[in-house]
PDB file of C-alpha atoms in Angstrom:
ATOM      1  CA  UNK A  31     -58.431  35.293 -25.699  1.00 63.00           C
ATOM      2  CA  UNK A  32     -57.911  38.244 -23.019  1.00 62.00           C
ATOM      3  CA  UNK A  33     -61.233  39.144 -22.883  1.00 64.00           C
ATOM      4  CA  UNK A  34     -62.242  35.564 -21.857  1.00 59.00           C
ATOM      5  CA  UNK A  35     -59.717  35.204 -19.139  1.00 58.00           C
ATOM      6  CA  UNK A  36     -60.932  38.592 -17.798  1.00 62.00           C
ATOM      7  CA  UNK A  37     -63.802  37.553 -17.344  1.00 61.00           C
ATOM      8  CA  UNK A  38     -63.094  33.970 -15.845  1.00 57.00           C
ATOM      9  CA  UNK A  39     -61.130  35.502 -13.504  1.00 58.00           C
ATOM     10  CA  UNK A  40     -63.339  38.214 -12.699  1.00 56.00           C
ATOM     11  CA  UNK A  41     -65.856  35.743 -12.492  1.00 58.00           C
ATOM     12  CA  UNK A  42     -64.465  33.681 -10.206  1.00 56.00           C
ATOM     13  CA  UNK A  43     -62.932  36.238  -7.603  1.00 56.00           C
ATOM     14  CA  UNK A  44     -66.253  37.875  -7.674  1.00 56.00           C
ATOM     15  CA  UNK A  45     -68.489  35.680  -6.545  1.00 53.00           C
ATOM     16  CA  UNK A  46     -68.314  36.878  -2.903  1.00 52.00           C
ATOM     17  CA  UNK A  47     -69.126  40.203  -3.612  1.00 53.00           C
ATOM     18  CA  UNK A  48     -71.809  39.765  -5.798  1.00 53.00           C
ATOM     19  CA  UNK A  49     -74.120  37.193  -4.200  1.00 53.00           C
ATOM     20  CA  UNK A  50     -77.888  38.174  -3.320  1.00 56.00           C
ATOM     21  CA  UNK A  51     -77.775  35.929  -0.163  1.00 60.00           C
ATOM     22  CA  UNK A  52     -77.736  38.066   3.491  1.00 59.00           C
ATOM     23  CA  UNK A  53     -75.451  36.346   6.031  1.00 55.00           C
ATOM     24  CA  UNK A  54     -77.353  35.229   9.459  1.00 59.00           C
ATOM     25  CA  UNK A  55     -76.457  38.593  12.104  1.00 55.00           C
ATOM     26  CA  UNK A  56     -76.520  36.017  14.809  1.00 55.00           C
ATOM     27  CA  UNK A  57     -77.111  32.413  15.694  1.00 65.00           C
ATOM     28  CA  UNK A  58     -78.383  31.178  19.034  1.00 68.00           C
ATOM     29  CA  UNK A  59     -75.888  28.727  20.317  1.00 83.00           C
ATOM     30  CA  UNK A  60     -78.408  27.280  23.086  1.00 89.00           C
ATOM     31  CA  UNK A  61     -81.920  27.401  24.170  1.00 92.00           C
ATOM     32  CA  UNK A  62     -83.419  28.126  27.972  1.00 96.00           C
ATOM     33  CA  UNK A  63     -86.389  27.489  29.988  1.00 97.00           C
ATOM     34  CA  UNK A  64     -86.729  27.444  33.704  1.00 98.00           C
ATOM     35  CA  UNK A  65     -90.153  26.439  35.397  1.00 98.00           C
ATOM     36  CA  UNK A  66     -91.691  25.282  38.406  1.00 98.00           C
ATOM     37  CA  UNK A  67     -93.794  22.232  39.556  1.00 98.00           C
ATOM     38  CA  UNK A  68     -96.547  20.381  41.373  1.00 98.00           C
ATOM     39  CA  UNK A  69     -94.409  16.444  42.219  1.00 98.00           C
ATOM     40  CA  UNK A  70     -96.526  13.906  43.454  1.00 97.00           C
ATOM     41  CA  UNK A  71     -94.111  10.590  44.174  1.00 95.00           C
ATOM     42  CA  UNK A  72     -94.030   7.341  46.135  1.00 92.00           C
ATOM     43  CA  UNK A  73     -90.799   6.718  48.158  1.00 85.00           C
ATOM     44  CA  UNK A  74     -90.095   2.820  49.241  1.00 83.00           C
ATOM     45  CA  UNK A  75     -90.076   4.442  52.620  1.00 84.00           C
ATOM     46  CA  UNK A  76     -93.180   4.492  53.628  1.00 83.00           C
ATOM     47  CA  UNK A  77     -97.004   3.264  51.993  1.00 84.00           C
ATOM     48  CA  UNK A  78     -98.135   6.675  51.530  1.00 87.00           C
ATOM     49  CA  UNK A  79     -97.673   8.933  48.018  1.00 92.00           C
ATOM     50  CA  UNK A  80     -95.993  12.142  48.542  1.00 95.00           C
ATOM     51  CA  UNK A  81     -96.704  15.712  47.543  1.00 96.00           C
ATOM     52  CA  UNK A  82     -94.182  18.748  46.931  1.00 97.00           C
ATOM     53  CA  UNK A  83     -92.875  20.958  44.388  1.00 98.00           C
ATOM     54  CA  UNK A  84     -89.668  21.297  42.492  1.00 98.00           C
ATOM     55  CA  UNK A  85     -87.821  23.462  40.264  1.00 98.00           C
ATOM     56  CA  UNK A  86     -86.256  23.203  37.081  1.00 98.00           C
ATOM     57  CA  UNK A  87     -83.994  24.610  34.165  1.00 98.00           C
ATOM     58  CA  UNK A  88     -82.616  23.190  30.655  1.00 97.00           C
ATOM     59  CA  UNK A  89     -79.865  24.556  28.798  1.00 96.00           C
ATOM     60  CA  UNK A  90     -80.358  22.942  25.429  1.00 94.00           C
ATOM     61  CA  UNK A  91     -77.714  22.891  22.798  1.00 92.00           C
ATOM     62  CA  UNK A  92     -77.706  22.185  18.565  1.00 85.00           C
ATOM     63  CA  UNK A  93     -78.220  18.532  18.852  1.00 87.00           C
ATOM     64  CA  UNK A  94     -81.118  17.577  21.649  1.00 91.00           C
ATOM     65  CA  UNK A  95     -78.109  17.531  23.536  1.00 96.00           C
ATOM     66  CA  UNK A  96     -78.455  19.427  26.917  1.00 97.00           C
ATOM     67  CA  UNK A  97     -78.144  19.925  30.791  1.00 98.00           C
ATOM     68  CA  UNK A  98     -80.508  19.769  33.262  1.00 98.00           C
ATOM     69  CA  UNK A  99     -80.407  21.400  37.049  1.00 98.00           C
ATOM     70  CA  UNK A 100     -83.647  20.155  39.187  1.00 98.00           C
ATOM     71  CA  UNK A 101     -85.013  20.973  42.856  1.00 98.00           C
ATOM     72  CA  UNK A 102     -86.798  18.654  44.372  1.00 98.00           C
ATOM     73  CA  UNK A 103     -89.119  18.525  47.731  1.00 97.00           C
ATOM     74  CA  UNK A 104     -91.999  16.137  49.313  1.00 96.00           C
ATOM     75  CA  UNK A 105     -93.520  15.235  51.959  1.00 94.00           C
ATOM     76  CA  UNK A 106     -95.725  13.366  53.650  1.00 91.00           C
ATOM     77  CA  UNK A 107     -97.883  16.411  55.227  1.00 88.00           C
ATOM     78  CA  UNK A 108     -97.370  15.568  58.940  1.00 88.00           C
ATOM     79  CA  UNK A 109     -95.931  18.143  61.604  1.00 86.00           C
ATOM     80  CA  UNK A 110     -92.217  16.278  62.149  1.00 86.00           C
ATOM     81  CA  UNK A 111     -93.134  13.776  59.356  1.00 89.00           C
ATOM     82  CA  UNK A 112     -91.238  12.320  56.574  1.00 92.00           C
ATOM     83  CA  UNK A 113     -90.057  14.797  53.604  1.00 94.00           C
ATOM     84  CA  UNK A 114     -87.247  13.844  50.337  1.00 95.00           C
ATOM     85  CA  UNK A 115     -85.273  16.544  49.586  1.00 97.00           C
ATOM     86  CA  UNK A 116     -83.405  17.058  46.264  1.00 97.00           C
ATOM     87  CA  UNK A 117     -80.867  18.714  44.367  1.00 98.00           C
ATOM     88  CA  UNK A 118     -79.835  16.888  40.740  1.00 98.00           C
ATOM     89  CA  UNK A 119     -78.154  17.685  37.702  1.00 98.00           C
ATOM     90  CA  UNK A 120     -77.352  15.998  34.414  1.00 98.00           C
ATOM     91  CA  UNK A 121     -78.037  15.558  30.631  1.00 98.00           C
ATOM     92  CA  UNK A 122     -81.068  15.439  28.806  1.00 97.00           C
ATOM     93  CA  UNK A 123     -81.734  14.166  25.223  1.00 97.00           C
ATOM     94  CA  UNK A 124     -84.400  15.697  23.497  1.00 96.00           C
ATOM     95  CA  UNK A 125     -86.050  15.596  19.642  1.00 95.00           C
ATOM     96  CA  UNK A 126     -88.747  19.044  18.238  1.00 93.00           C
ATOM     97  CA  UNK A 127     -91.763  18.120  16.694  1.00 96.00           C
ATOM     98  CA  UNK A 128     -94.164  20.852  16.243  1.00 96.00           C
ATOM     99  CA  UNK A 129     -94.953  22.349  20.065  1.00 96.00           C
ATOM    100  CA  UNK A 130     -93.972  18.869  21.757  1.00 97.00           C
ATOM    101  CA  UNK A 131     -90.279  17.848  22.972  1.00 97.00           C
ATOM    102  CA  UNK A 132     -90.055  14.630  24.551  1.00 98.00           C
ATOM    103  CA  UNK A 133     -86.777  14.178  26.355  1.00 98.00           C
ATOM    104  CA  UNK A 134     -84.682  11.675  28.310  1.00 98.00           C
ATOM    105  CA  UNK A 135     -82.489  12.407  31.361  1.00 98.00           C
ATOM    106  CA  UNK A 136     -79.629  11.268  33.304  1.00 98.00           C
ATOM    107  CA  UNK A 137     -79.306  12.729  36.623  1.00 98.00           C
ATOM    108  CA  UNK A 138     -76.815  12.721  39.556  1.00 98.00           C
ATOM    109  CA  UNK A 139     -76.994  14.430  42.771  1.00 98.00           C
ATOM    110  CA  UNK A 140     -77.554  14.725  46.287  1.00 97.00           C
ATOM    111  CA  UNK A 141     -80.681  14.053  48.300  1.00 96.00           C
ATOM    112  CA  UNK A 142     -82.039  14.610  52.182  1.00 95.00           C
ATOM    113  CA  UNK A 143     -84.129  12.754  53.924  1.00 93.00           C
ATOM    114  CA  UNK A 144     -86.155  13.499  57.386  1.00 93.00           C
ATOM    115  CA  UNK A 145     -86.901  10.695  58.572  1.00 90.00           C
ATOM    116  CA  UNK A 146     -90.138  10.652  61.391  1.00 89.00           C
ATOM    117  CA  UNK A 147     -90.705  12.683  64.413  1.00 88.00           C
ATOM    118  CA  UNK A 148     -87.240  14.659  63.023  1.00 85.00           C
ATOM    119  CA  UNK A 149     -84.746  11.557  64.347  1.00 88.00           C
ATOM    120  CA  UNK A 150     -82.323  11.898  62.016  1.00 89.00           C
ATOM    121  CA  UNK A 151     -82.104  14.598  59.000  1.00 91.00           C
ATOM    122  CA  UNK A 152     -79.509  12.743  56.578  1.00 92.00           C
ATOM    123  CA  UNK A 153     -78.047  13.593  53.241  1.00 94.00           C
ATOM    124  CA  UNK A 154     -77.554  10.555  50.847  1.00 94.00           C
ATOM    125  CA  UNK A 155     -75.885  11.035  46.930  1.00 96.00           C
ATOM    126  CA  UNK A 156     -78.919   9.465  44.059  1.00 97.00           C
ATOM    127  CA  UNK A 157     -78.905   9.496  40.650  1.00 98.00           C
ATOM    128  CA  UNK A 158     -81.995   9.088  38.169  1.00 98.00           C
ATOM    129  CA  UNK A 159     -83.583   7.826  35.115  1.00 97.00           C
ATOM    130  CA  UNK A 160     -86.607  10.059  33.579  1.00 97.00           C
ATOM    131  CA  UNK A 161     -87.654  11.829  30.760  1.00 97.00           C
ATOM    132  CA  UNK A 162     -91.131  13.432  29.827  1.00 98.00           C
ATOM    133  CA  UNK A 163     -92.358  16.220  27.426  1.00 98.00           C
ATOM    134  CA  UNK A 164     -92.769  19.584  26.805  1.00 97.00           C
ATOM    135  CA  UNK A 165     -95.333  21.765  24.852  1.00 98.00           C
ATOM    136  CA  UNK A 166     -95.263  24.682  23.628  1.00 97.00           C
ATOM    137  CA  UNK A 167     -98.336  26.778  24.462  1.00 97.00           C
ATOM    138  CA  UNK A 168     -96.738  30.234  23.518  1.00 97.00           C
ATOM    139  CA  UNK A 169     -93.220  31.283  21.717  1.00 94.00           C
ATOM    140  CA  UNK A 170     -92.113  31.958  25.686  1.00 96.00           C
ATOM    141  CA  UNK A 171     -94.401  29.212  27.394  1.00 98.00           C
ATOM    142  CA  UNK A 172     -93.768  25.720  28.327  1.00 97.00           C
ATOM    143  CA  UNK A 173     -96.206  22.795  29.808  1.00 98.00           C
ATOM    144  CA  UNK A 174     -94.048  19.516  31.101  1.00 98.00           C
ATOM    145  CA  UNK A 175     -95.434  16.626  31.859  1.00 98.00           C
ATOM    146  CA  UNK A 176     -91.721  14.412  33.587  1.00 98.00           C
ATOM    147  CA  UNK A 177     -91.750  10.925  35.207  1.00 98.00           C
ATOM    148  CA  UNK A 178     -88.379  10.010  36.987  1.00 98.00           C
ATOM    149  CA  UNK A 179     -87.181   7.131  39.249  1.00 97.00           C
ATOM    150  CA  UNK A 180     -84.342   7.758  41.241  1.00 97.00           C
ATOM    151  CA  UNK A 181     -81.439   5.609  43.532  1.00 96.00           C
ATOM    152  CA  UNK A 182     -80.631   6.668  46.377  1.00 95.00           C
ATOM    153  CA  UNK A 183     -77.222   4.671  47.355  1.00 93.00           C
ATOM    154  CA  UNK A 184     -77.106   3.453  51.133  1.00 86.00           C
ATOM    155  CA  UNK A 185     -76.034   4.586  54.267  1.00 80.00           C
ATOM    156  CA  UNK A 186     -76.243   5.389  57.780  1.00 77.00           C
ATOM    157  CA  UNK A 187     -79.910   4.241  58.672  1.00 79.00           C
ATOM    158  CA  UNK A 188     -81.070   3.433  54.990  1.00 81.00           C
ATOM    159  CA  UNK A 189     -78.955   0.036  54.485  1.00 81.00           C
ATOM    160  CA  UNK A 190     -80.627  -0.962  50.876  1.00 84.00           C
ATOM    161  CA  UNK A 191     -81.038   3.012  49.724  1.00 86.00           C
ATOM    162  CA  UNK A 192     -84.387   4.266  48.648  1.00 91.00           C
ATOM    163  CA  UNK A 193     -85.970   3.916  45.507  1.00 93.00           C
ATOM    164  CA  UNK A 194     -88.356   7.201  44.926  1.00 94.00           C
ATOM    165  CA  UNK A 195     -90.165   7.639  41.903  1.00 96.00           C
ATOM    166  CA  UNK A 196     -91.795  11.427  40.895  1.00 97.00           C
ATOM    167  CA  UNK A 197     -94.333  12.333  38.745  1.00 98.00           C
ATOM    168  CA  UNK A 198     -94.518  16.220  37.919  1.00 98.00           C
ATOM    169  CA  UNK A 199     -96.790  18.354  35.954  1.00 98.00           C
ATOM    170  CA  UNK A 200     -95.240  22.253  35.206  1.00 98.00           C
ATOM    171  CA  UNK A 201     -94.843  25.203  33.028  1.00 98.00           C
ATOM    172  CA  UNK A 202     -91.681  27.168  32.670  1.00 98.00           C
ATOM    173  CA  UNK A 203     -90.590  30.331  31.155  1.00 98.00           C
ATOM    174  CA  UNK A 204     -88.587  29.486  27.682  1.00 95.00           C
ATOM    175  CA  UNK A 205     -86.082  32.615  27.137  1.00 92.00           C
ATOM    176  CA  UNK A 206     -86.811  33.262  23.465  1.00 78.00           C
TER     177      UNK A 206
END
């Protein structure tokens, strides 16, 4: 009986010492990427489509929750013409399906609008909804297609605000 009690005590207390699985030495708390984009958009201030560029950075935490910061610049291509520049930050939700990672996002920020002929250059608050997908080409390289609908709030010279829509295509370095 004493031998059985000692064996049971050793079995119950010694399992942490003798288990065969290695403990993880490090776990990733988040995934990050930074990228550049070509931007094509429609501003409701003009009938022309605007072209430009953008930069973005994503930080994705566990369970698909993350944050994104973005900069967009697009213009009508004319000297002293119209341009729109935005600075945004917000939340995003994504899911991974093999090499694809579709996402949705909600952003807030500030937009700068340059009126025709350099009449005025004013900044407005804005919010945006959007989404797209990242495609993992290589372990360190993602390509992206993104759509964003912005709503600029009203202010001086823009009584009804603006509602531009942007389509962008780009590539990002994914930090491993």
